[in-house]
XYZ file of C-alpha atoms in Angstrom:
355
model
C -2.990 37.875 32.278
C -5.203 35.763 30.162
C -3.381 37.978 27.278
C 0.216 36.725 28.695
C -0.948 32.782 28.654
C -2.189 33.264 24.890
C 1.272 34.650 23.644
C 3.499 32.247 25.844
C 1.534 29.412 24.379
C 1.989 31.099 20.840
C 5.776 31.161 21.625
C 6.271 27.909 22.548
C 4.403 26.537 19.660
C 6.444 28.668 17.378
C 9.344 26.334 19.052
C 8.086 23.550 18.553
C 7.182 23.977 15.157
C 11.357 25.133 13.921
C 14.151 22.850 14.049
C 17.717 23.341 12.455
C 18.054 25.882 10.310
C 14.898 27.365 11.884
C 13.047 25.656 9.392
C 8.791 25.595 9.918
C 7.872 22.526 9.976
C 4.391 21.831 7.662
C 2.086 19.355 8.999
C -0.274 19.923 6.304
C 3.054 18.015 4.097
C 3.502 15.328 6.608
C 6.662 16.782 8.069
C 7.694 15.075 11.109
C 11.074 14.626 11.668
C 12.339 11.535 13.754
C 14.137 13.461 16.565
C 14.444 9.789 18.869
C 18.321 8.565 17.584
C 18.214 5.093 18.969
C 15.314 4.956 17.142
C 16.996 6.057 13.767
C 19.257 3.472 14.847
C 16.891 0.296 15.108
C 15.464 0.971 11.956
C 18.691 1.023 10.041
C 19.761 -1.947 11.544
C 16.693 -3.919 10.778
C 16.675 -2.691 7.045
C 19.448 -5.032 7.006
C 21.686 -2.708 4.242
C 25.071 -3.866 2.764
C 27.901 -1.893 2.317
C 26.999 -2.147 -1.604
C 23.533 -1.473 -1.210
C 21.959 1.686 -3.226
C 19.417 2.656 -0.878
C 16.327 4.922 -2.005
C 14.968 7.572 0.743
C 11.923 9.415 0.821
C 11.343 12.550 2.541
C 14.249 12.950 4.283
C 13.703 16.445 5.933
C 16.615 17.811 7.327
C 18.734 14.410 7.233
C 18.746 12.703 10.728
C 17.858 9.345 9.190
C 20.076 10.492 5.980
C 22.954 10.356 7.767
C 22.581 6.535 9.577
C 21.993 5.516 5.771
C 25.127 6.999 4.373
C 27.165 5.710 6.805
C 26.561 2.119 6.335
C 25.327 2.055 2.488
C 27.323 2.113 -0.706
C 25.267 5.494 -1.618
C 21.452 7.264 -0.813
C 19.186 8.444 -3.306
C 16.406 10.809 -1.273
C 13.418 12.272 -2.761
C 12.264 15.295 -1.318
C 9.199 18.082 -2.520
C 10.402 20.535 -0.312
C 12.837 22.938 -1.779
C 14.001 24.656 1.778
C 14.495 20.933 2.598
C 16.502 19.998 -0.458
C 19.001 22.820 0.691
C 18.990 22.151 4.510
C 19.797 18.771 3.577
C 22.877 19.610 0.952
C 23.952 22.476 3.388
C 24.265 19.711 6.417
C 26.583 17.463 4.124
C 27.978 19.841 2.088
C 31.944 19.363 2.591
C 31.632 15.945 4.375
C 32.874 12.593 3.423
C 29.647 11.633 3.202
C 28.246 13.954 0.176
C 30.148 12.097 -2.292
C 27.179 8.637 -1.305
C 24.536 11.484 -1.742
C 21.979 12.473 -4.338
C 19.214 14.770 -3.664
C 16.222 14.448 -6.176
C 13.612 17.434 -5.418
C 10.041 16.647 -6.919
C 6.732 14.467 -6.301
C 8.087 10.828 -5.226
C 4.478 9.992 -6.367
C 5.268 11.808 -9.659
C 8.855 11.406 -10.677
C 10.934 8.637 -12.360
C 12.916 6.293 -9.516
C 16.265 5.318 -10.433
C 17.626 2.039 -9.527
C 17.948 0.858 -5.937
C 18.068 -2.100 -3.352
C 16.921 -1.009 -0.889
C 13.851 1.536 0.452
C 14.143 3.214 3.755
C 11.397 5.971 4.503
C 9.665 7.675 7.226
C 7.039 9.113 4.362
C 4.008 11.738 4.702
C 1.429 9.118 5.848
C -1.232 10.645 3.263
C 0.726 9.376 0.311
C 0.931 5.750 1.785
C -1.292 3.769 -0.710
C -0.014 5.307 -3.694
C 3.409 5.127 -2.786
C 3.108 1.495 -1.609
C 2.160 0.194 -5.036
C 4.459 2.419 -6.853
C 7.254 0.669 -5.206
C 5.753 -2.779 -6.036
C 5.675 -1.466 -10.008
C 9.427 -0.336 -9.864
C 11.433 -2.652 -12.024
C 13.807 -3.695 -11.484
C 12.797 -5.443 -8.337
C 14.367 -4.200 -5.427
C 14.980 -6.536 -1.877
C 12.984 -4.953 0.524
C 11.109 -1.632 1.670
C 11.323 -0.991 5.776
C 9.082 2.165 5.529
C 6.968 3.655 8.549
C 3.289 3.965 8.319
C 0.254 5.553 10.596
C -0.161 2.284 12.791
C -3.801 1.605 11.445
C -2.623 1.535 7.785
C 0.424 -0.385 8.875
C -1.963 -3.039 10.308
C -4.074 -3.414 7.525
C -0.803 -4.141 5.175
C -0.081 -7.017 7.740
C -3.554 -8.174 8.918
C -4.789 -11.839 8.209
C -7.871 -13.627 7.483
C -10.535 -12.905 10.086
C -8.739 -9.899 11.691
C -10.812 -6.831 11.815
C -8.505 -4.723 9.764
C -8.193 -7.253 7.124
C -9.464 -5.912 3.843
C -8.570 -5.327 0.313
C -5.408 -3.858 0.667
C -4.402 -6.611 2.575
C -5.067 -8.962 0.343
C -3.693 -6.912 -2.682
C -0.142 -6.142 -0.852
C 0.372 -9.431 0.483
C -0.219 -10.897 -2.929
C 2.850 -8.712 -4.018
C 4.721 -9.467 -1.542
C 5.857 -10.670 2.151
C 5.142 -8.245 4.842
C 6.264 -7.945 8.366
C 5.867 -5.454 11.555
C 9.341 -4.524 12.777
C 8.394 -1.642 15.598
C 5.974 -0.050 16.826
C 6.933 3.893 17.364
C 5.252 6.467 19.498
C 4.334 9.584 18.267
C 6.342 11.300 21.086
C 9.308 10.465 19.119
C 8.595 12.802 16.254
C 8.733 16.634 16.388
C 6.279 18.053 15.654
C 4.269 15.152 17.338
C 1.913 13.557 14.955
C -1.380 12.883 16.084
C -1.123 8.902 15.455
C 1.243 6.219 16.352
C 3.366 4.651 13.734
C 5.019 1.286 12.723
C 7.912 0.198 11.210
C 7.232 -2.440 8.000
C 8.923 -4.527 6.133
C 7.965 -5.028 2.483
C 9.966 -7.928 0.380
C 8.470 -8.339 -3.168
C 7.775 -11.623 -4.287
C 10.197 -13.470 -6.159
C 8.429 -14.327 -8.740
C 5.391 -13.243 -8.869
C 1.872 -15.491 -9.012
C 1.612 -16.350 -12.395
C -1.589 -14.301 -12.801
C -3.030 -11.271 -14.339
C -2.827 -8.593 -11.506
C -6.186 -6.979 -13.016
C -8.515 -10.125 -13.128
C -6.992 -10.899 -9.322
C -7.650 -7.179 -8.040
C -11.270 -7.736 -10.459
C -12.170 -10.492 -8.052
C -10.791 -9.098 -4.988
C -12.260 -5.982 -5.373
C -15.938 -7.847 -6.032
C -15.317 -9.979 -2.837
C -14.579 -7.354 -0.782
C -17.579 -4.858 -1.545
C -19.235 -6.704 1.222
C -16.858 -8.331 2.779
C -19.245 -9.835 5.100
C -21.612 -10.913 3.193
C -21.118 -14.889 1.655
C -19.654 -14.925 -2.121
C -22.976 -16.742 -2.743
C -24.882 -13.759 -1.698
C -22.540 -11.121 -3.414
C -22.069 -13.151 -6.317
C -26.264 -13.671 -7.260
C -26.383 -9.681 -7.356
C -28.105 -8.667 -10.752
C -25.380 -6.081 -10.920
C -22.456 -8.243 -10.393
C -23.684 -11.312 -13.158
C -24.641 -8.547 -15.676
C -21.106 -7.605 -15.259
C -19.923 -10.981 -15.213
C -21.709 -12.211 -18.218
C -20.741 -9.301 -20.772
C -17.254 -10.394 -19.738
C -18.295 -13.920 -20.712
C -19.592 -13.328 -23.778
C -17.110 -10.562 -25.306
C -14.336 -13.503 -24.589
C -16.506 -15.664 -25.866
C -17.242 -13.742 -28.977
C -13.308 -12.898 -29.737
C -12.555 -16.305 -28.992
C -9.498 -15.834 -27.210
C -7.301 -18.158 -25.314
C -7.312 -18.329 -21.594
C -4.653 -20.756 -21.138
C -1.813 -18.475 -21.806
C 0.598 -18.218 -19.892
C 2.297 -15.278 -18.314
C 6.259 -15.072 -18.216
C 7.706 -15.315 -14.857
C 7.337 -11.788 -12.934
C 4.205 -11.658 -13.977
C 2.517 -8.904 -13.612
C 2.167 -7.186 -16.898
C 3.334 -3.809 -18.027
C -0.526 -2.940 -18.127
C -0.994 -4.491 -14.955
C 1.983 -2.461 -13.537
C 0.741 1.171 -14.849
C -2.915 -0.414 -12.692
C -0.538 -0.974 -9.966
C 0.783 2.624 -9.670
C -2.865 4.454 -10.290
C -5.609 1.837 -8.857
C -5.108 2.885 -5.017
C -7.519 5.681 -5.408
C -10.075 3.175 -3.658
C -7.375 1.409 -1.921
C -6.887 4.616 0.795
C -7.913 3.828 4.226
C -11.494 4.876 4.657
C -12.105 4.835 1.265
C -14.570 2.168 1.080
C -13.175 -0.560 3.558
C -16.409 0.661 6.208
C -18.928 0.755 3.268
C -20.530 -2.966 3.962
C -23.821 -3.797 5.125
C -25.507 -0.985 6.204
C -24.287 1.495 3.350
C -25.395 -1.030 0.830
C -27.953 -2.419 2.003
C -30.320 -0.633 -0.693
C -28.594 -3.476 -3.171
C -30.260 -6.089 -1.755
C -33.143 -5.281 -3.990
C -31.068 -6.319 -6.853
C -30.287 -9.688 -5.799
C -30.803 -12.612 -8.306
C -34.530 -13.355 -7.877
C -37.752 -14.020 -9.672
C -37.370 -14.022 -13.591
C -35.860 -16.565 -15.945
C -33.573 -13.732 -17.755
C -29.323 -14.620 -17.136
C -30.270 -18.277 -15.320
C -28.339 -20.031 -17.026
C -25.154 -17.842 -16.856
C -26.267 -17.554 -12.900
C -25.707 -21.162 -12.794
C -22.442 -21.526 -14.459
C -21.151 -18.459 -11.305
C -23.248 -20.780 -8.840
C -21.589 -23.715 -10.063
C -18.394 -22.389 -9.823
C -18.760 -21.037 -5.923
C -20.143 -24.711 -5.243
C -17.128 -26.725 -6.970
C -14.952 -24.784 -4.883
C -17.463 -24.938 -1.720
C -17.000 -21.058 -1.504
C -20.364 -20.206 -1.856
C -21.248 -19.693 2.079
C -17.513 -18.391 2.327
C -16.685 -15.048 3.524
C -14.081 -12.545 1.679
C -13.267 -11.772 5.626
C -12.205 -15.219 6.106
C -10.339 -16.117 2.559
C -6.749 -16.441 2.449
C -4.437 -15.616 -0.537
C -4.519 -19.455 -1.953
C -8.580 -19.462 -1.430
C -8.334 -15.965 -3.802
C -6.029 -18.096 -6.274
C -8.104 -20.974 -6.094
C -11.073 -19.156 -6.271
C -9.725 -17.231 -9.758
C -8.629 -19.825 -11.624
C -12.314 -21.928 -10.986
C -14.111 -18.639 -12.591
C -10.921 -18.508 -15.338
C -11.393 -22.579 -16.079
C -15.258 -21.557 -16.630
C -14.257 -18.773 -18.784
C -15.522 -16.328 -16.325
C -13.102 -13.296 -15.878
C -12.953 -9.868 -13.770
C -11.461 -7.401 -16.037
């Protein structure tokens, strides 16, 4: 009996787990189809494409979105690792008026060269999210807008706002980039196989142009701020740690004598700044570091500025700084995107930088 339950259960997970073709779904790859079609629908709709719109696609599986795109764009590039994929997806076009619009790249989306395109419409594996966020943000030429669907926690972060408790670094980073909005929020019931998170739907429209700063001194700062996001800037920013890193900064500028009052061109980010943009997310993952605050650090504490007349001055000058801009019993938590730029450019007038 118990024997008959074990092998029924077997056999319908063995269901569960093919779909056309009687292809195997992999979880492991972050293979889960959208099987809901009004769904498909909505999110087309809300990408907003044109009928001479190049849209890009990533991971289409077996081509239920695919098909919504084709049918209302000028043509679809999709980008898909799996191989038994890449054929299920030519075989289910193949002879239709619709594979003229379509070009299958197989590889590493994370790894490969993108070709030009308007417009981004994914339902991606949700562990390549960070990277492939901020390789879309380094694509050049800019494209109009990314409606891409995220685990719902990771999707919350992009859009979260000062004082929210998913607020954080990446945040901060994305929304300097560009505008982000939720569109939907999707049920995991409306995936096969079921994941075991919800998901949203987000819109991502690159800013047009850019802040006219160095992406690497802003993430520098950000990054500092947000290493204790709860603690004050006053507090993180009298660390022995942090003004030792500070002042050798301060000094190699100092010492080359270079020019701070440069100014970038318009879109601009850098080309260095963009190959930071495509590799920095390491650290930007969810869970990796956003929880570390103050208990995890709290061994740090014993490094705060204290007792000792060694780096006063310099300690001043930062002090200074966090005063003139009365940031000093401020919160990273609580900043907002013009606090960040205002905040920058007081350290950059000192000729205090972050990278």
């Amino acid at each position: 009996m118990a024997g008959g339950k074990i092998q029924k259960k077997r056999h319908q997970h063995q269901q569960q787990q093919h779909l056309q073709g009687g292809i195997p779904f992999e979880k492991s790859k972050g293979q889960h189809i959208l099987k809901n079609p009004m769904l498909v629908e909505s999110i087309v709709q809300k990408s907003g494409i044109k009928p001479t719109d190049v849209v890009l696609e990533i991971g289409p599986g077996t081509g239920n979105l695919t098909k919504k795109l084709l049918e209302v764009a000028k043509s679809v590039v999709a980008v898909e690792l799996d191989p038994r994929m890449v054929l299920e997806l030519n075989r289910r076009f193949q002879g239709t008026p619709l594979s003229s619009r379509l070009k299958v790249i197989q590889g590493d989306v994370l790894k490969c060269d993108l070709p030009y395109f308007d417009i981004c419409v994914a339902n991606i594996p949700y562990q390549i999210s960070s990277p492939l966020t901020f390789k879309l943000l380094a694509h050049r030429p800019i494209f109009r807008c990314a409606v891409i669907m995220f685990q719902r926690e990771f999707a919350m972060r992009l859009v979260a706002n000062p004082g929210d408790n998913l607020y954080c670094r990446l945040s901060v980073n994305v929304q300097f980039l560009a505008r982000v909005s939720h569109l939907l929020k999707v049920g995991r019931n409306n995936f096969r196989p079921p994941p075991k998170v919800d998901s949203s739907v987000v819109r991502i429209e690159p800013r047009r142009p850019l802040p006219p700063v160095s992406f690497k001194e802003w993430d520098g700062l950000v990054r500092l701020c947000f290493n204790r996001k709860n603690k004050t800037l006053g507090a993180i920013f009298k660390q022995k740690s942090v003004l030792s890193l500070l002042e050798k900064n301060y000094k190699t500028l100092q010492a080359l004598q270079l020019s701070q009052n440069g100014q970038m061109e318009e879109d601009a980010v850098a080309s260095d700044d963009l190959a930071a943009l495509a590799s920095m997310v390491e650290d930007l993952s969810m869970g990796a570091s956003e929880g570390k605050d103050d208990e995890d650090m709290e061994m740090e504490d014993e490094d705060m500025g204290g007792g000792g007349d060694e780096g006063s001055d310099f300690k001043s000058k930062v002090m200074g700084v966090l005063r003139q801009g009365d940031f000093a019993e401020k919160r990273a938590s609580k900043l907002t995107q013009v606090d960040f730029l205002y905040l920058l450019s007081l350290f950059n007038k000192a000729g205090i930088h972050f990278s």
